[in-house]
Amino acid sequence: MRIVKEGDKKQVICHLCGRSEATYLLRDVDFSDKSGTVKNILTAVCDTCHQVVSIPAQCTPKIKEEYNKIRTSVEVRVPAHYLDILNIASQKISPELDESFNRYLILYYIHALYSGRYAQNKLTDFLNDDFSRAKASKRISLKVNVSQLAELNSIMAKQNLKNNTDVIKAIILKINQDIVQNENPQQLAELKNVAAALS
């Protein structure tokens, strides 16, 4: 990959000016869907009309990083005892944790299930007993980035679950089985490291 620096020149085809010369300058660039902006990246700017005409490949990691910061809210309703499960699991991981860790615990499980570290094949079984059918009187709100949402949707599709609520409910019930009901959870050491990194 050729690395360019600020001030370098390049021959370009500008959509306004045609064949032109451009200078690499720092600019803010909006995503094409207007969902956000990548600030202060190196771009080829047309010397005639001063519009951004291209972005060098070396800026791809920065663009990807900024795009992944775009957050979407996932709201689900769950029975009250589901929040108790999350709170007990968090306390078992570390007594210093409060309920704010619950979000990270769910996201950890989404990624572990998506990546194959934990098996997905019995997730739907968790939704078929009375323990899972109680009245959904509490709300869980997760802010997820683009890749986390894709992982959540992938689990939903692979398991033929109806919606994100079913995925989150099944994950919480898996947390109950893995951590709350298990005297020696195999995930505990790793989750303690996750908790330490976030505190």
mmCIF file of C-alpha atoms in Angstrom:
data_model
loop_
_atom_site.group_PDB
_atom_site.id
_atom_site.type_symbol
_atom_site.label_atom_id
_atom_site.label_comp_id
_atom_site.label_asym_id
_atom_site.label_seq_id
_atom_site.Cartn_x
_atom_site.Cartn_y
_atom_site.Cartn_z
ATOM 1 C CA MET A 1 0.000 0.000 0.000
ATOM 2 C CA ARG A 2 1.301 3.424 -0.910
ATOM 3 C CA ILE A 3 1.173 5.770 2.087
ATOM 4 C CA VAL A 4 0.495 9.397 1.193
ATOM 5 C CA LYS A 5 1.186 12.423 3.351
ATOM 6 C CA GLU A 6 -0.479 15.781 3.771
ATOM 7 C CA GLY A 7 0.467 18.061 0.881
ATOM 8 C CA ASP A 8 1.112 15.291 -1.665
ATOM 9 C CA LYS A 9 -0.377 15.825 -5.144
ATOM 10 C CA LYS A 10 -2.406 13.451 -7.310
ATOM 11 C CA GLN A 11 -4.020 13.525 -10.753
ATOM 12 C CA VAL A 12 -7.767 12.847 -10.357
ATOM 13 C CA ILE A 13 -11.038 12.807 -12.224
ATOM 14 C CA CYS A 14 -13.258 15.242 -10.317
ATOM 15 C CA HIS A 15 -17.024 14.749 -10.711
ATOM 16 C CA LEU A 16 -17.383 18.556 -11.084
ATOM 17 C CA CYS A 17 -14.206 19.604 -12.918
ATOM 18 C CA GLY A 18 -13.195 16.538 -14.898
ATOM 19 C CA ARG A 19 -9.463 15.864 -15.130
ATOM 20 C CA SER A 20 -7.792 17.860 -12.374
ATOM 21 C CA GLU A 21 -5.029 17.891 -9.796
ATOM 22 C CA ALA A 22 -5.760 17.245 -6.127
ATOM 23 C CA THR A 23 -3.847 17.874 -2.933
ATOM 24 C CA TYR A 24 -3.993 15.578 0.105
ATOM 25 C CA LEU A 25 -5.473 17.603 2.964
ATOM 26 C CA LEU A 26 -7.175 16.879 6.293
ATOM 27 C CA ARG A 27 -10.972 17.083 6.060
ATOM 28 C CA ASP A 28 -14.121 15.912 7.855
ATOM 29 C CA VAL A 29 -16.037 13.426 5.700
ATOM 30 C CA ASP A 30 -19.682 12.398 6.177
ATOM 31 C CA PHE A 31 -20.761 8.784 5.717
ATOM 32 C CA SER A 32 -22.832 8.375 2.554
ATOM 33 C CA ASP A 33 -25.915 7.481 4.649
ATOM 34 C CA LYS A 34 -25.461 10.666 6.750
ATOM 35 C CA SER A 35 -25.294 8.569 9.931
ATOM 36 C CA GLY A 36 -22.066 10.181 11.112
ATOM 37 C CA THR A 37 -18.808 11.916 10.243
ATOM 38 C CA VAL A 38 -15.165 10.847 10.203
ATOM 39 C CA LYS A 39 -13.216 13.830 11.468
ATOM 40 C CA ASN A 40 -9.822 15.025 10.316
ATOM 41 C CA ILE A 41 -8.792 12.304 7.862
ATOM 42 C CA LEU A 42 -6.467 12.625 4.888
ATOM 43 C CA THR A 43 -8.400 13.190 1.641
ATOM 44 C CA ALA A 44 -7.594 14.125 -1.944
ATOM 45 C CA VAL A 45 -9.136 17.597 -2.442
ATOM 46 C CA CYS A 46 -9.609 18.972 -5.946
ATOM 47 C CA ASP A 47 -7.408 22.047 -6.427
ATOM 48 C CA THR A 48 -10.084 23.688 -8.638
ATOM 49 C CA CYS A 49 -13.403 23.211 -6.784
ATOM 50 C CA HIS A 50 -12.009 22.222 -3.347
ATOM 51 C CA GLN A 51 -14.295 19.164 -3.063
ATOM 52 C CA VAL A 52 -13.124 15.834 -1.652
ATOM 53 C CA VAL A 53 -12.591 13.530 -4.633
ATOM 54 C CA SER A 54 -11.058 10.448 -2.988
ATOM 55 C CA ILE A 55 -9.847 8.977 0.270
ATOM 56 C CA PRO A 56 -6.622 6.947 0.428
ATOM 57 C CA ALA A 57 -6.779 3.302 1.519
ATOM 58 C CA GLN A 58 -4.604 4.089 4.550
ATOM 59 C CA CYS A 59 -7.644 5.831 6.128
ATOM 60 C CA THR A 60 -9.836 2.697 6.017
ATOM 61 C CA PRO A 61 -9.106 1.613 9.649
ATOM 62 C CA LYS A 62 -10.054 5.089 10.955
ATOM 63 C CA ILE A 63 -13.253 5.115 8.882
ATOM 64 C CA LYS A 64 -14.170 1.628 10.115
ATOM 65 C CA GLU A 65 -13.470 2.627 13.722
ATOM 66 C CA GLU A 66 -15.717 5.688 13.462
ATOM 67 C CA TYR A 67 -18.472 3.730 11.718
ATOM 68 C CA ASN A 68 -18.457 1.148 14.509
ATOM 69 C CA LYS A 69 -18.983 3.935 17.062
ATOM 70 C CA ILE A 70 -22.419 4.623 15.626
ATOM 71 C CA ARG A 71 -24.784 3.232 18.231
ATOM 72 C CA THR A 72 -28.263 1.810 17.841
ATOM 73 C CA SER A 73 -30.610 1.319 20.747
ATOM 74 C CA VAL A 74 -32.009 -2.173 21.263
ATOM 75 C CA GLU A 75 -34.929 -2.128 23.699
ATOM 76 C CA VAL A 76 -36.407 -5.347 25.081
ATOM 77 C CA ARG A 77 -38.966 -6.186 27.732
ATOM 78 C CA VAL A 78 -38.194 -9.065 30.068
ATOM 79 C CA PRO A 79 -39.637 -10.578 33.263
ATOM 80 C CA ALA A 80 -38.357 -8.966 36.470
ATOM 81 C CA HIS A 81 -36.434 -12.080 37.543
ATOM 82 C CA TYR A 82 -34.247 -11.774 34.417
ATOM 83 C CA LEU A 83 -32.695 -8.617 35.856
ATOM 84 C CA ASP A 84 -32.128 -10.524 39.116
ATOM 85 C CA ILE A 85 -30.269 -13.199 37.132
ATOM 86 C CA LEU A 86 -27.999 -10.560 35.578
ATOM 87 C CA ASN A 87 -27.373 -8.879 38.936
ATOM 88 C CA ILE A 88 -26.511 -12.181 40.652
ATOM 89 C CA ALA A 89 -24.219 -13.172 37.775
ATOM 90 C CA SER A 90 -22.437 -9.788 37.966
ATOM 91 C CA GLN A 91 -21.974 -10.156 41.731
ATOM 92 C CA LYS A 92 -20.604 -13.665 41.249
ATOM 93 C CA ILE A 93 -18.064 -12.289 38.756
ATOM 94 C CA SER A 94 -17.039 -9.498 41.135
ATOM 95 C CA PRO A 95 -18.797 -8.155 44.265
ATOM 96 C CA GLU A 96 -17.775 -4.596 43.276
ATOM 97 C CA LEU A 97 -19.836 -4.680 40.078
ATOM 98 C CA ASP A 98 -23.152 -2.880 39.838
ATOM 99 C CA GLU A 99 -26.014 -3.326 37.380
ATOM 100 C CA SER A 100 -24.242 -1.235 34.736
ATOM 101 C CA PHE A 101 -22.093 -4.324 34.032
ATOM 102 C CA ASN A 102 -25.210 -6.248 32.923
ATOM 103 C CA ARG A 103 -25.026 -4.657 29.462
ATOM 104 C CA TYR A 104 -21.403 -5.775 29.009
ATOM 105 C CA LEU A 105 -22.270 -9.278 30.184
ATOM 106 C CA ILE A 106 -25.019 -9.576 27.542
ATOM 107 C CA LEU A 107 -22.728 -8.168 24.821
ATOM 108 C CA TYR A 108 -19.963 -10.582 25.880
ATOM 109 C CA TYR A 109 -22.384 -13.491 25.458
ATOM 110 C CA ILE A 110 -23.666 -12.221 22.105
ATOM 111 C CA HIS A 111 -20.101 -12.141 20.781
ATOM 112 C CA ALA A 112 -19.152 -15.512 22.324
ATOM 113 C CA LEU A 113 -22.236 -17.159 20.801
ATOM 114 C CA TYR A 114 -21.743 -15.488 17.431
ATOM 115 C CA SER A 115 -18.043 -16.400 17.229
ATOM 116 C CA GLY A 116 -18.689 -20.028 18.182
ATOM 117 C CA ARG A 117 -16.926 -19.933 21.548
ATOM 118 C CA TYR A 118 -20.240 -20.928 23.129
ATOM 119 C CA ALA A 119 -22.679 -23.268 21.397
ATOM 120 C CA GLN A 120 -25.873 -21.687 20.035
ATOM 121 C CA ASN A 121 -27.712 -24.925 19.338
ATOM 122 C CA LYS A 122 -29.793 -25.063 22.548
ATOM 123 C CA LEU A 123 -30.692 -21.387 22.872
ATOM 124 C CA THR A 124 -34.302 -21.893 21.800
ATOM 125 C CA ASP A 125 -34.779 -24.572 24.490
ATOM 126 C CA PHE A 126 -34.474 -21.861 27.149
ATOM 127 C CA LEU A 127 -37.652 -20.197 25.863
ATOM 128 C CA ASN A 128 -39.876 -23.270 26.220
ATOM 129 C CA ASP A 129 -40.514 -23.520 29.958
ATOM 130 C CA ASP A 130 -42.591 -21.651 32.539
ATOM 131 C CA PHE A 131 -39.511 -19.872 33.878
ATOM 132 C CA SER A 132 -39.262 -17.970 30.590
ATOM 133 C CA ARG A 133 -42.970 -17.210 30.159
ATOM 134 C CA ALA A 134 -43.517 -14.842 33.083
ATOM 135 C CA LYS A 135 -44.944 -11.386 32.513
ATOM 136 C CA ALA A 136 -42.410 -9.057 30.878
ATOM 137 C CA SER A 137 -42.602 -6.069 33.205
ATOM 138 C CA LYS A 138 -39.030 -4.741 33.044
ATOM 139 C CA ARG A 139 -37.059 -3.076 30.266
ATOM 140 C CA ILE A 140 -33.462 -3.619 29.168
ATOM 141 C CA SER A 141 -31.872 -1.027 26.921
ATOM 142 C CA LEU A 142 -28.650 -1.830 25.064
ATOM 143 C CA LYS A 143 -26.627 0.575 22.959
ATOM 144 C CA VAL A 144 -24.951 -1.529 20.280
ATOM 145 C CA ASN A 145 -22.622 -0.674 17.415
ATOM 146 C CA VAL A 146 -23.001 -1.879 13.843
ATOM 147 C CA SER A 147 -21.005 -5.095 14.316
ATOM 148 C CA GLN A 148 -22.756 -5.986 17.590
ATOM 149 C CA LEU A 149 -26.151 -5.526 15.937
ATOM 150 C CA ALA A 150 -25.031 -7.751 13.059
ATOM 151 C CA GLU A 151 -23.966 -10.438 15.557
ATOM 152 C CA LEU A 152 -27.327 -10.215 17.346
ATOM 153 C CA ASN A 153 -29.218 -10.486 14.053
ATOM 154 C CA SER A 154 -27.065 -13.430 12.962
ATOM 155 C CA ILE A 155 -27.915 -15.370 16.138
ATOM 156 C CA MET A 156 -31.603 -14.544 15.646
ATOM 157 C CA ALA A 157 -31.525 -15.835 12.054
ATOM 158 C CA LYS A 158 -29.522 -18.996 12.809
ATOM 159 C CA GLN A 159 -31.770 -19.949 15.708
ATOM 160 C CA ASN A 160 -35.019 -18.984 13.914
ATOM 161 C CA LEU A 161 -35.958 -16.671 16.758
ATOM 162 C CA LYS A 162 -38.733 -14.154 16.144
ATOM 163 C CA ASN A 163 -37.018 -10.998 17.353
ATOM 164 C CA ASN A 164 -34.208 -9.442 19.390
ATOM 165 C CA THR A 165 -36.248 -9.861 22.571
ATOM 166 C CA ASP A 166 -36.182 -13.643 22.216
ATOM 167 C CA VAL A 167 -32.422 -13.590 21.616
ATOM 168 C CA ILE A 168 -31.755 -11.458 24.713
ATOM 169 C CA LYS A 169 -34.118 -13.555 26.851
ATOM 170 C CA ALA A 170 -32.436 -16.781 25.738
ATOM 171 C CA ILE A 171 -28.995 -15.295 26.436
ATOM 172 C CA ILE A 172 -30.023 -14.233 29.948
ATOM 173 C CA LEU A 173 -31.322 -17.747 30.621
ATOM 174 C CA LYS A 174 -28.008 -19.155 29.340
ATOM 175 C CA ILE A 175 -26.209 -16.803 31.748
ATOM 176 C CA ASN A 176 -28.437 -18.228 34.483
ATOM 177 C CA GLN A 177 -27.403 -21.779 33.560
ATOM 178 C CA ASP A 178 -23.701 -21.002 33.013
ATOM 179 C CA ILE A 179 -23.009 -18.654 35.925
ATOM 180 C CA VAL A 180 -25.847 -18.363 38.459
ATOM 181 C CA GLN A 181 -26.743 -22.071 38.730
ATOM 182 C CA ASN A 182 -23.191 -23.338 38.198
ATOM 183 C CA GLU A 183 -20.967 -23.610 41.269
ATOM 184 C CA ASN A 184 -17.753 -23.365 39.234
ATOM 185 C CA PRO A 185 -18.465 -21.410 36.046
ATOM 186 C CA GLN A 186 -15.784 -22.017 33.407
ATOM 187 C CA GLN A 187 -16.249 -18.438 32.109
ATOM 188 C CA LEU A 188 -15.521 -16.831 35.472
ATOM 189 C CA ALA A 189 -11.784 -16.143 35.039
ATOM 190 C CA GLU A 190 -12.284 -14.487 31.647
ATOM 191 C CA LEU A 191 -15.283 -12.478 32.865
ATOM 192 C CA LYS A 192 -13.278 -11.263 35.860
ATOM 193 C CA ASN A 193 -10.690 -9.937 33.382
ATOM 194 C CA VAL A 194 -13.441 -8.245 31.339
ATOM 195 C CA ALA A 195 -14.829 -6.655 34.511
ATOM 196 C CA ALA A 196 -11.363 -5.461 35.580
ATOM 197 C CA ALA A 197 -10.760 -3.900 32.159
ATOM 198 C CA LEU A 198 -14.050 -2.014 32.324
ATOM 199 C CA SER A 199 -13.731 -0.729 35.885
#
